[in-house]
Amino acid sequence: MKNIFYRLGAAALLSSAFLFTGCDPEFEEDVVVSQGPLDLSKYVAVGNSLTAGYQDNGLYLEGQILSYPNILANQFSYVGGGAFPQPLFTQAQANGSGYLRLGGFTSTGAPILAPVTTNLAVRTDVAPLPGGPRLTKHAGAIQNWGVPGISVLASATPLYGGVNPYFERLLPDNEVGQVSYIQKVVATQPTFFSVWLGNNDVLAYATSGGVVDPANPFGIITPTAQFNAIYTQLVAGLSRNKAAKGIVATIPDVRSIPFFTTVGPVFKAGLPSAVTAVVALTKSGAARKVIPRDDIRVGTTGNTLFTLTSTPYLTLIGQPTGRFWRDQARAKFPNDAAAMNQEIRRYLQNYQLDTTKAFGVSAENPLPSALILDADEQADVQAATTAYNATIRAQAQANDLALFDVFEFFNNIQSGLTVNGVFHSPAFITGNLFSLDGVHLTPRGNAIVANEMIRAINAKYGSTIPTIDVTQFRAVLFP
Amino acid sequence: MKSKFLAFLGSAMLTAGVAQAGGFQANLQGQKQIGMGHTGTGLALDHSSIFFNPGALAHLRQNGIQLGVSALSAKIAYREPSPGFSEAMTDNPISTPFQVYASFGKEESPLRYGIGVYTPYGSSVNWGRNWQGRFGLNELTLKTIFIQPTISYRISDKLGFGAGFVYAIGNVNLQRSIPLQNANYFESGVELDGATSGFGYNLGVYFKPSEKLSFGLTYRSKVEMEIEGGDVTFSLPNSPVVTSQFQATKFDAKLPLPANITLGIGFKPTEALTIAVDVQRVQWSAYKSLRFDYNAPVRGENFTEGSRNYEDVFIYRVGAQYQLSDILTLRAGAYYDKSPVQAGYLTPETPDADSRGVSAGLTLALSEKVDLDASFLYINKKERTDAANLSGGVAGTFKSVAYIPGVGINYKF
């Protein structure tokens, strides 16, 4: 009966449409979309900040809505995809963790990034977790399990819910510190899944300039064997012996993201010609390293990367200053002057610093390791990335999954990618792909990634899932 | 008379739609000819010979004036490349290409003078501000009016020559989005607007060896339309870092309106029936690029340039008219117009493709002095998919159709 009404309705609609559009140009072929052999009724996204929709150094409602998994789910809905509940922040707390927005530019054209601090989902009534203040809990179904900060290493430990506030907010109280991320996502029993995980197994080390905080067990580069074992377990659990199909994504070369490529060229250009080299700490210890001027990476020359966070300190080169160490200590003990001073003394002793000497050019007052990813540190990152990606590709093969080779994709677009007449590149702010933190994508970047994934899925499974019009997604907003 | 003339000019919207012919040429210069697939170079039908063949004008025996206008309704559909399926359709205003011809001379004199005012090139396409190709184009309006004083000389009943001088005026307005959004998500854009003028000429020879057969050959020169000091208007985020990138306020540009050579043959197997065939060569290769020169840098460049590299094309036309009675004449015709746009060069200004036109028309003779023409032309362009990778255009599939009814009035004295 319902079917008949449907047919009648459709017939009436079509005939009236003809009356109105009979004069319009029509394409010879109708659009054909098909799920192929896929069952997209329950899509579950597994991953880190990129999957959660984190951007501009924060997780907030707009980013969540424009996450690549939500875009994928929207496109799946044309070919039998089901609902895709995400752990969205409420309208009242739409700014989530808080984030950065572009407030303007300095007279020299440098961006002024202003924090958004209203309408947050940050809870001040409870003690913070090691990973930051707690966030408003989300109750209800979840199919986007993106957790900012999570690594493959962290995904296997049940303790992680007690560490990371983004994971904690997704768990009922009795599971916090009791149930691992892998247990949670495997239990969802998806019919289709995506896994883009592993970036943080190397990114945490890279963005801290090769410095490992002994208090943070997830700040190291995850040993390859461990990565391999956990990743294999995760994918096997989701795939349920190939009962579920899915897509896995590799890890990009972190050296190509604006977080590392933006500052170096500006710094080098502004460096007085008399300065032929800078001195910096390397890795976590007190060892010094001399970095010749020509080793500062500009385009494809040079081998030393400067982090986006190094900007305020690089202007102090040559001056007697301990500002970096003071800022570090203050961040650790914001309300305890005594503890702060003790921490500063600890730095001076540990790193054998004399902050009365010329900053960055004298061996006594070197650039902190955290501001630089030097060649040795990059080698560590590179080796791990290569090994992880080998594991990811092998798991795609073994479990009959589609593969989005992010590593290759971002390498290929280093010199730019034009989509719909708009130029995209990994340049900070002007490149349209990366958000204001220089690490995470803009909504447009997410849409481009979602389309690449759809192409990979279609190629692997013979489906014809439609891609989305990326021009409908914003890049960086200008004041 | 003169004031009516001007009133008519003033009231008509002087644009022509994009979908009527190859490139941005609008082949709508005479109501009788439209009804016959726009053939007429080899015939001496009426005062529109000023356009179709100045050499045939002197073979008309009566003075007269003719006014005609078409209502062009064109739509273009767009679909993004697979596996995307976003679609868009233009919302073009109905444009009204028109033609006015007047000729005079002593009845037995071999010399006739004429003047024609018509709109042979134009384009009006509006994709709006939301479609996928908006960074290529929102909206383009190109209007041109040719004013052509003409002289025609009848050497004998079999042979005539004619020549016309063309003064062309026009206006171009182009709007496109710029991929920069402000904090309120407002998307930036630019509008280029400028007036233009140019010169050219028409030549024609008409040869009628017998009552049953006639030939015509015409050459219409290229007209280079130059815009100097057109206005550039940006709407942008306020930040000086952004606005300093877009300093231009004026632009210069050139748009060649290509030369045409047309050979026409008329054949009258009976007194009532006329068959016409025209072959037209359009020298589109004059249109190599669309370049805008600015008076200040735009994103570091003093100009923008997109390759067009149009190629010369032939248009094949056939038409017939049959005089049913003293009062009624019926017409039908068709043409095939090859697209000048090569693969890789498709643009949303003229998402051109090989087009097929079919037409019908009639003339009602109300009196010795007054008759009315009506025409209807349907144009269907082939569906075309292009990567647009050589023109900086918009990749995807385009399909155009146009419906063009027209009416005309002739007054002979």
PDB file of N, CA, C and O in Angstrom, chain A residues 22-31 33 62 78 105 109 420 422 455 458 465-472 474-479, chain B residues 75-80 83-87 89 130 132 134-135 179-183 185 237-239 241-242 383 397-399 401 403:
ATOM      1  N   GLY A  22      10.121  21.369 -18.664  1.00  0.00           N
ATOM      2  CA  GLY A  22      10.163  20.809 -20.014  1.00  0.00           C
ATOM      3  C   GLY A  22      11.080  21.578 -20.941  1.00  0.00           C
ATOM      4  O   GLY A  22      11.621  21.028 -21.890  1.00  0.00           O
ATOM      5  N   CYS A  23      11.270  22.843 -20.647  1.00  0.00           N
ATOM      6  CA  CYS A  23      12.097  23.675 -21.504  1.00  0.00           C
ATOM      7  C   CYS A  23      13.544  23.739 -21.046  1.00  0.00           C
ATOM      8  O   CYS A  23      14.362  24.405 -21.654  1.00  0.00           O
ATOM      9  N   ASP A  24      13.858  23.080 -19.938  1.00  0.00           N
ATOM     10  CA  ASP A  24      15.224  23.163 -19.435  1.00  0.00           C
ATOM     11  C   ASP A  24      16.122  22.158 -20.140  1.00  0.00           C
ATOM     12  O   ASP A  24      15.675  21.098 -20.554  1.00  0.00           O
ATOM     13  N   PRO A  25      17.403  22.499 -20.239  1.00  0.00           N
ATOM     14  CA  PRO A  25      18.339  21.517 -20.797  1.00  0.00           C
ATOM     15  C   PRO A  25      18.454  20.314 -19.865  1.00  0.00           C
ATOM     16  O   PRO A  25      18.432  20.478 -18.642  1.00  0.00           O
ATOM     17  N   GLU A  26      18.519  19.152 -20.470  1.00  0.00           N
ATOM     18  CA  GLU A  26      18.641  17.937 -19.650  1.00  0.00           C
ATOM     19  C   GLU A  26      19.838  17.132 -20.100  1.00  0.00           C
ATOM     20  O   GLU A  26      20.140  17.059 -21.279  1.00  0.00           O
ATOM     21  N   PHE A  27      20.482  16.512 -19.132  1.00  0.00           N
ATOM     22  CA  PHE A  27      21.640  15.681 -19.458  1.00  0.00           C
ATOM     23  C   PHE A  27      21.187  14.338 -19.989  1.00  0.00           C
ATOM     24  O   PHE A  27      20.137  13.823 -19.599  1.00  0.00           O
ATOM     25  N   GLU A  28      22.014  13.801 -20.894  1.00  0.00           N
ATOM     26  CA  GLU A  28      21.647  12.536 -21.524  1.00  0.00           C
ATOM     27  C   GLU A  28      21.557  11.413 -20.504  1.00  0.00           C
ATOM     28  O   GLU A  28      20.697  10.553 -20.585  1.00  0.00           O
ATOM     29  N   GLU A  29      22.473  11.436 -19.545  1.00  0.00           N
ATOM     30  CA  GLU A  29      22.473  10.328 -18.584  1.00  0.00           C
ATOM     31  C   GLU A  29      22.100  10.828 -17.204  1.00  0.00           C
ATOM     32  O   GLU A  29      22.566  11.868 -16.761  1.00  0.00           O
ATOM     33  N   ASP A  30      21.263  10.042 -16.533  1.00  0.00           N
ATOM     34  CA  ASP A  30      20.942  10.364 -15.152  1.00  0.00           C
ATOM     35  C   ASP A  30      22.153  10.032 -14.289  1.00  0.00           C
ATOM     36  O   ASP A  30      22.971   9.193 -14.631  1.00  0.00           O
ATOM     37  N   VAL A  31      22.217  10.709 -13.160  1.00  0.00           N
ATOM     38  CA  VAL A  31      23.292  10.408 -12.219  1.00  0.00           C
ATOM     39  C   VAL A  31      23.071   9.013 -11.652  1.00  0.00           C
ATOM     40  O   VAL A  31      21.967   8.676 -11.225  1.00  0.00           O
ATOM     41  N   VAL A  33      24.320   6.491  -8.754  1.00  0.00           N
ATOM     42  CA  VAL A  33      25.132   6.276  -7.559  1.00  0.00           C
ATOM     43  C   VAL A  33      24.847   4.863  -7.049  1.00  0.00           C
ATOM     44  O   VAL A  33      23.747   4.355  -7.237  1.00  0.00           O
ATOM     45  N   GLU A  62      31.444  23.889  15.058  1.00  0.00           N
ATOM     46  CA  GLU A  62      31.542  24.009  13.594  1.00  0.00           C
ATOM     47  C   GLU A  62      32.493  22.970  13.013  1.00  0.00           C
ATOM     48  O   GLU A  62      32.197  22.325  12.013  1.00  0.00           O
ATOM     49  N   TYR A  78      23.555   8.997   0.282  1.00  0.00           N
ATOM     50  CA  TYR A  78      22.977   8.864  -1.061  1.00  0.00           C
ATOM     51  C   TYR A  78      22.958   7.406  -1.516  1.00  0.00           C
ATOM     52  O   TYR A  78      22.308   7.075  -2.496  1.00  0.00           O
ATOM     53  N   PHE A 105      46.184  41.382  11.517  1.00  0.00           N
ATOM     54  CA  PHE A 105      47.581  41.176  11.159  1.00  0.00           C
ATOM     55  C   PHE A 105      48.407  42.316  11.745  1.00  0.00           C
ATOM     56  O   PHE A 105      47.926  43.446  11.859  1.00  0.00           O
ATOM     57  N   GLY A 109      52.517  42.142   8.754  1.00  0.00           N
ATOM     58  CA  GLY A 109      51.719  41.130   8.067  1.00  0.00           C
ATOM     59  C   GLY A 109      51.646  39.805   8.793  1.00  0.00           C
ATOM     60  O   GLY A 109      51.075  38.844   8.271  1.00  0.00           O
ATOM     61  N   ASN A 420      38.417  23.536  -8.479  1.00  0.00           N
ATOM     62  CA  ASN A 420      37.400  24.520  -8.853  1.00  0.00           C
ATOM     63  C   ASN A 420      37.984  25.917  -9.012  1.00  0.00           C
ATOM     64  O   ASN A 420      37.401  26.908  -8.567  1.00  0.00           O
ATOM     65  N   VAL A 422      40.414  27.209  -7.511  1.00  0.00           N
ATOM     66  CA  VAL A 422      40.975  27.775  -6.282  1.00  0.00           C
ATOM     67  C   VAL A 422      42.274  27.044  -5.960  1.00  0.00           C
ATOM     68  O   VAL A 422      42.324  25.811  -5.971  1.00  0.00           O
ATOM     69  N   ARG A 455      37.040   8.548  -3.384  1.00  0.00           N
ATOM     70  CA  ARG A 455      37.654   8.016  -4.612  1.00  0.00           C
ATOM     71  C   ARG A 455      38.350   6.695  -4.326  1.00  0.00           C
ATOM     72  O   ARG A 455      38.277   5.754  -5.119  1.00  0.00           O
ATOM     73  N   ASN A 458      35.631   4.023  -3.783  1.00  0.00           N
ATOM     74  CA  ASN A 458      35.037   3.643  -5.072  1.00  0.00           C
ATOM     75  C   ASN A 458      35.982   2.767  -5.886  1.00  0.00           C
ATOM     76  O   ASN A 458      35.560   1.795  -6.516  1.00  0.00           O
ATOM     77  N   ILE A 465      30.003   6.125  -4.934  1.00  0.00           N
ATOM     78  CA  ILE A 465      29.575   7.101  -3.932  1.00  0.00           C
ATOM     79  C   ILE A 465      29.931   8.481  -4.474  1.00  0.00           C
ATOM     80  O   ILE A 465      31.043   8.681  -4.952  1.00  0.00           O
ATOM     81  N   PRO A 466      28.984   9.416  -4.432  1.00  0.00           N
ATOM     82  CA  PRO A 466      29.297  10.731  -4.996  1.00  0.00           C
ATOM     83  C   PRO A 466      30.238  11.536  -4.102  1.00  0.00           C
ATOM     84  O   PRO A 466      30.175  11.446  -2.882  1.00  0.00           O
ATOM     85  N   THR A 467      31.098  12.331  -4.740  1.00  0.00           N
ATOM     86  CA  THR A 467      31.937  13.275  -3.993  1.00  0.00           C
ATOM     87  C   THR A 467      31.127  14.541  -3.724  1.00  0.00           C
ATOM     88  O   THR A 467      30.025  14.717  -4.247  1.00  0.00           O
ATOM     89  N   ILE A 468      31.694  15.425  -2.900  1.00  0.00           N
ATOM     90  CA  ILE A 468      30.955  16.639  -2.509  1.00  0.00           C
ATOM     91  C   ILE A 468      31.623  17.870  -3.131  1.00  0.00           C
ATOM     92  O   ILE A 468      32.812  17.852  -3.452  1.00  0.00           O
ATOM     93  N   ASP A 469      30.829  18.902  -3.320  1.00  0.00           N
ATOM     94  CA  ASP A 469      31.314  20.182  -3.857  1.00  0.00           C
ATOM     95  C   ASP A 469      32.131  20.893  -2.780  1.00  0.00           C
ATOM     96  O   ASP A 469      31.566  21.454  -1.844  1.00  0.00           O
ATOM     97  N   VAL A 470      33.455  20.901  -2.928  1.00  0.00           N
ATOM     98  CA  VAL A 470      34.310  21.440  -1.863  1.00  0.00           C
ATOM     99  C   VAL A 470      34.235  22.963  -1.760  1.00  0.00           C
ATOM    100  O   VAL A 470      34.632  23.540  -0.742  1.00  0.00           O
ATOM    101  N   THR A 471      33.716  23.625  -2.793  1.00  0.00           N
ATOM    102  CA  THR A 471      33.640  25.093  -2.715  1.00  0.00           C
ATOM    103  C   THR A 471      32.618  25.544  -1.671  1.00  0.00           C
ATOM    104  O   THR A 471      32.582  26.715  -1.311  1.00  0.00           O
ATOM    105  N   GLN A 472      31.768  24.618  -1.223  1.00  0.00           N
ATOM    106  CA  GLN A 472      30.771  24.990  -0.212  1.00  0.00           C
ATOM    107  C   GLN A 472      31.373  25.019   1.197  1.00  0.00           C
ATOM    108  O   GLN A 472      30.675  25.321   2.165  1.00  0.00           O
ATOM    109  N   ARG A 474      34.384  26.350   3.919  1.00  0.00           N
ATOM    110  CA  ARG A 474      35.254  27.507   4.089  1.00  0.00           C
ATOM    111  C   ARG A 474      36.699  27.102   4.309  1.00  0.00           C
ATOM    112  O   ARG A 474      37.003  25.999   4.760  1.00  0.00           O
ATOM    113  N   ALA A 475      37.579  28.033   4.012  1.00  0.00           N
ATOM    114  CA  ALA A 475      38.977  27.918   4.439  1.00  0.00           C
ATOM    115  C   ALA A 475      39.133  28.886   5.622  1.00  0.00           C
ATOM    116  O   ALA A 475      38.182  29.074   6.372  1.00  0.00           O
ATOM    117  N   VAL A 476      40.287  29.523   5.757  1.00  0.00           N
ATOM    118  CA  VAL A 476      40.484  30.465   6.870  1.00  0.00           C
ATOM    119  C   VAL A 476      39.611  31.702   6.640  1.00  0.00           C
ATOM    120  O   VAL A 476      39.520  32.210   5.520  1.00  0.00           O
ATOM    121  N   LEU A 477      38.953  32.155   7.691  1.00  0.00           N
ATOM    122  CA  LEU A 477      38.139  33.368   7.605  1.00  0.00           C
ATOM    123  C   LEU A 477      39.010  34.590   7.899  1.00  0.00           C
ATOM    124  O   LEU A 477      39.802  34.576   8.837  1.00  0.00           O
ATOM    125  N   PHE A 478      38.843  35.625   7.084  1.00  0.00           N
ATOM    126  CA  PHE A 478      39.670  36.821   7.251  1.00  0.00           C
ATOM    127  C   PHE A 478      38.895  37.935   7.946  1.00  0.00           C
ATOM    128  O   PHE A 478      37.692  38.085   7.717  1.00  0.00           O
ATOM    129  N   PRO A 479      39.584  38.707   8.780  1.00  0.00           N
ATOM    130  CA  PRO A 479      38.883  39.797   9.466  1.00  0.00           C
ATOM    131  C   PRO A 479      38.517  40.916   8.480  1.00  0.00           C
ATOM    132  O   PRO A 479      39.132  41.027   7.436  1.00  0.00           O
TER     133      PRO A 479
ATOM    134  N   LYS B  75      19.015  28.607 -21.610  1.00  0.00           N
ATOM    135  CA  LYS B  75      19.394  28.041 -20.321  1.00  0.00           C
ATOM    136  C   LYS B  75      20.553  27.083 -20.508  1.00  0.00           C
ATOM    137  O   LYS B  75      20.612  26.347 -21.488  1.00  0.00           O
ATOM    138  N   ILE B  76      21.449  27.126 -19.555  1.00  0.00           N
ATOM    139  CA  ILE B  76      22.596  26.229 -19.596  1.00  0.00           C
ATOM    140  C   ILE B  76      22.618  25.450 -18.289  1.00  0.00           C
ATOM    141  O   ILE B  76      22.461  26.026 -17.210  1.00  0.00           O
ATOM    142  N   ALA B  77      22.778  24.147 -18.428  1.00  0.00           N
ATOM    143  CA  ALA B  77      22.877  23.306 -17.235  1.00  0.00           C
ATOM    144  C   ALA B  77      24.317  22.848 -17.076  1.00  0.00           C
ATOM    145  O   ALA B  77      25.038  22.681 -18.060  1.00  0.00           O
ATOM    146  N   TYR B  78      24.712  22.692 -15.830  1.00  0.00           N
ATOM    147  CA  TYR B  78      26.080  22.265 -15.506  1.00  0.00           C
ATOM    148  C   TYR B  78      26.036  21.107 -14.523  1.00  0.00           C
ATOM    149  O   TYR B  78      25.214  21.101 -13.604  1.00  0.00           O
ATOM    150  N   ARG B  79      26.898  20.152 -14.740  1.00  0.00           N
ATOM    151  CA  ARG B  79      27.077  19.075 -13.754  1.00  0.00           C
ATOM    152  C   ARG B  79      28.570  18.881 -13.535  1.00  0.00           C
ATOM    153  O   ARG B  79      29.342  18.815 -14.476  1.00  0.00           O
ATOM    154  N   GLU B  80      28.983  18.789 -12.273  1.00  0.00           N
ATOM    155  CA  GLU B  80      30.403  18.662 -11.960  1.00  0.00           C
ATOM    156  C   GLU B  80      30.927  17.295 -12.412  1.00  0.00           C
ATOM    157  O   GLU B  80      30.146  16.368 -12.603  1.00  0.00           O
ATOM    158  N   PRO B  83      33.001  11.500  -9.754  1.00  0.00           N
ATOM    159  CA  PRO B  83      31.743  11.024  -9.192  1.00  0.00           C
ATOM    160  C   PRO B  83      30.954  12.088  -8.432  1.00  0.00           C
ATOM    161  O   PRO B  83      30.039  11.723  -7.703  1.00  0.00           O
ATOM    162  N   GLY B  84      31.299  13.352  -8.610  1.00  0.00           N
ATOM    163  CA  GLY B  84      30.461  14.395  -8.020  1.00  0.00           C
ATOM    164  C   GLY B  84      29.189  14.508  -8.829  1.00  0.00           C
ATOM    165  O   GLY B  84      29.157  14.087  -9.994  1.00  0.00           O
ATOM    166  N   PHE B  85      28.144  15.060  -8.246  1.00  0.00           N
ATOM    167  CA  PHE B  85      26.921  15.209  -9.044  1.00  0.00           C
ATOM    168  C   PHE B  85      26.195  16.520  -8.761  1.00  0.00           C
ATOM    169  O   PHE B  85      25.007  16.636  -9.006  1.00  0.00           O
ATOM    170  N   SER B  86      26.928  17.499  -8.282  1.00  0.00           N
ATOM    171  CA  SER B  86      26.321  18.811  -8.083  1.00  0.00           C
ATOM    172  C   SER B  86      25.953  19.404  -9.445  1.00  0.00           C
ATOM    173  O   SER B  86      26.720  19.284 -10.393  1.00  0.00           O
ATOM    174  N   GLU B  87      24.800  20.022  -9.502  1.00  0.00           N
ATOM    175  CA  GLU B  87      24.368  20.612 -10.756  1.00  0.00           C
ATOM    176  C   GLU B  87      24.033  22.084 -10.547  1.00  0.00           C
ATOM    177  O   GLU B  87      23.764  22.513  -9.430  1.00  0.00           O
ATOM    178  N   MET B  89      22.204  25.590 -12.871  1.00  0.00           N
ATOM    179  CA  MET B  89      21.552  26.034 -14.102  1.00  0.00           C
ATOM    180  C   MET B  89      21.600  27.559 -14.130  1.00  0.00           C
ATOM    181  O   MET B  89      21.414  28.216 -13.110  1.00  0.00           O
ATOM    182  N   ASN B 130      26.423  30.974  -6.060  1.00  0.00           N
ATOM    183  CA  ASN B 130      26.564  29.773  -5.240  1.00  0.00           C
ATOM    184  C   ASN B 130      27.125  28.577  -5.982  1.00  0.00           C
ATOM    185  O   ASN B 130      27.544  27.617  -5.376  1.00  0.00           O
ATOM    186  N   GLN B 132      29.332  25.939  -8.243  1.00  0.00           N
ATOM    187  CA  GLN B 132      30.687  25.453  -8.049  1.00  0.00           C
ATOM    188  C   GLN B 132      31.736  26.224  -8.850  1.00  0.00           C
ATOM    189  O   GLN B 132      32.872  26.332  -8.437  1.00  0.00           O
ATOM    190  N   ARG B 134      31.849  29.421  -9.450  1.00  0.00           N
ATOM    191  CA  ARG B 134      31.694  30.873  -9.253  1.00  0.00           C
ATOM    192  C   ARG B 134      33.024  31.625  -9.231  1.00  0.00           C
ATOM    193  O   ARG B 134      33.042  32.825  -9.444  1.00  0.00           O
ATOM    194  N   PHE B 135      34.142  30.909  -8.967  1.00  0.00           N
ATOM    195  CA  PHE B 135      35.437  31.597  -9.000  1.00  0.00           C
ATOM    196  C   PHE B 135      35.897  31.799 -10.446  1.00  0.00           C
ATOM    197  O   PHE B 135      36.845  32.520 -10.704  1.00  0.00           O
ATOM    198  N   PRO B 179      37.815  33.560  -3.747  1.00  0.00           N
ATOM    199  CA  PRO B 179      37.745  32.612  -2.629  1.00  0.00           C
ATOM    200  C   PRO B 179      38.360  33.135  -1.342  1.00  0.00           C
ATOM    201  O   PRO B 179      39.349  32.622  -0.855  1.00  0.00           O
ATOM    202  N   LEU B 180      37.786  34.200  -0.812  1.00  0.00           N
ATOM    203  CA  LEU B 180      38.214  34.759   0.471  1.00  0.00           C
ATOM    204  C   LEU B 180      36.952  35.103   1.228  1.00  0.00           C
ATOM    205  O   LEU B 180      36.113  35.840   0.715  1.00  0.00           O
ATOM    206  N   GLN B 181      36.823  34.564   2.438  1.00  0.00           N
ATOM    207  CA  GLN B 181      35.617  34.850   3.211  1.00  0.00           C
ATOM    208  C   GLN B 181      35.979  35.646   4.448  1.00  0.00           C
ATOM    209  O   GLN B 181      37.033  35.443   5.038  1.00  0.00           O
ATOM    210  N   ASN B 182      35.083  36.535   4.846  1.00  0.00           N
ATOM    211  CA  ASN B 182      35.339  37.275   6.074  1.00  0.00           C
ATOM    212  C   ASN B 182      34.721  36.536   7.261  1.00  0.00           C
ATOM    213  O   ASN B 182      34.154  35.447   7.103  1.00  0.00           O
ATOM    214  N   ALA B 183      34.849  37.142   8.443  1.00  0.00           N
ATOM    215  CA  ALA B 183      34.422  36.448   9.658  1.00  0.00           C
ATOM    216  C   ALA B 183      32.929  36.119   9.649  1.00  0.00           C
ATOM    217  O   ALA B 183      32.478  35.223  10.362  1.00  0.00           O
ATOM    218  N   TYR B 185      31.453  34.982   7.018  1.00  0.00           N
ATOM    219  CA  TYR B 185      31.324  34.014   5.919  1.00  0.00           C
ATOM    220  C   TYR B 185      30.950  34.672   4.598  1.00  0.00           C
ATOM    221  O   TYR B 185      30.610  33.998   3.643  1.00  0.00           O
ATOM    222  N   PRO B 237      37.152  41.283   2.459  1.00  0.00           N
ATOM    223  CA  PRO B 237      37.295  41.514   3.901  1.00  0.00           C
ATOM    224  C   PRO B 237      38.051  42.832   4.116  1.00  0.00           C
ATOM    225  O   PRO B 237      38.838  43.239   3.262  1.00  0.00           O
ATOM    226  N   ASN B 238      37.847  43.465   5.267  1.00  0.00           N
ATOM    227  CA  ASN B 238      38.412  44.800   5.488  1.00  0.00           C
ATOM    228  C   ASN B 238      39.898  44.821   5.787  1.00  0.00           C
ATOM    229  O   ASN B 238      40.537  45.850   5.658  1.00  0.00           O
ATOM    230  N   SER B 239      40.420  43.687   6.202  1.00  0.00           N
ATOM    231  CA  SER B 239      41.799  43.655   6.660  1.00  0.00           C
ATOM    232  C   SER B 239      42.752  44.231   5.617  1.00  0.00           C
ATOM    233  O   SER B 239      42.733  43.834   4.457  1.00  0.00           O
ATOM    234  N   VAL B 241      45.769  43.700   5.102  1.00  0.00           N
ATOM    235  CA  VAL B 241      46.617  42.669   4.492  1.00  0.00           C
ATOM    236  C   VAL B 241      45.937  42.099   3.244  1.00  0.00           C
ATOM    237  O   VAL B 241      46.581  41.770   2.255  1.00  0.00           O
ATOM    238  N   VAL B 242      44.610  41.995   3.308  1.00  0.00           N
ATOM    239  CA  VAL B 242      43.862  41.484   2.158  1.00  0.00           C
ATOM    240  C   VAL B 242      43.681  42.576   1.104  1.00  0.00           C
ATOM    241  O   VAL B 242      44.014  42.391  -0.071  1.00  0.00           O
ATOM    242  N   GLU B 383      25.604  18.088 -25.689  1.00  0.00           N
ATOM    243  CA  GLU B 383      26.154  17.989 -24.342  1.00  0.00           C
ATOM    244  C   GLU B 383      27.673  17.879 -24.450  1.00  0.00           C
ATOM    245  O   GLU B 383      28.187  17.150 -25.291  1.00  0.00           O
ATOM    246  N   THR B 397      30.335  19.060 -17.148  1.00  0.00           N
ATOM    247  CA  THR B 397      29.508  18.824 -18.322  1.00  0.00           C
ATOM    248  C   THR B 397      28.503  19.955 -18.463  1.00  0.00           C
ATOM    249  O   THR B 397      27.889  20.359 -17.477  1.00  0.00           O
ATOM    250  N   PHE B 398      28.377  20.459 -19.671  1.00  0.00           N
ATOM    251  CA  PHE B 398      27.452  21.565 -19.931  1.00  0.00           C
ATOM    252  C   PHE B 398      26.462  21.154 -21.018  1.00  0.00           C
ATOM    253  O   PHE B 398      26.794  20.406 -21.927  1.00  0.00           O
ATOM    254  N   LYS B 399      25.261  21.674 -20.907  1.00  0.00           N
ATOM    255  CA  LYS B 399      24.242  21.419 -21.918  1.00  0.00           C
ATOM    256  C   LYS B 399      23.380  22.674 -22.046  1.00  0.00           C
ATOM    257  O   LYS B 399      22.906  23.216 -21.049  1.00  0.00           O
ATOM    258  N   VAL B 401      20.236  24.863 -24.200  1.00  0.00           N
ATOM    259  CA  VAL B 401      19.157  24.973 -25.178  1.00  0.00           C
ATOM    260  C   VAL B 401      18.679  26.424 -25.187  1.00  0.00           C
ATOM    261  O   VAL B 401      18.844  27.152 -24.210  1.00  0.00           O
ATOM    262  N   TYR B 403      15.345  28.998 -26.805  1.00  0.00           N
ATOM    263  CA  TYR B 403      14.087  29.192 -27.533  1.00  0.00           C
ATOM    264  C   TYR B 403      14.030  30.657 -27.926  1.00  0.00           C
ATOM    265  O   TYR B 403      14.159  31.526 -27.073  1.00  0.00           O
TER     266      TYR B 403
END
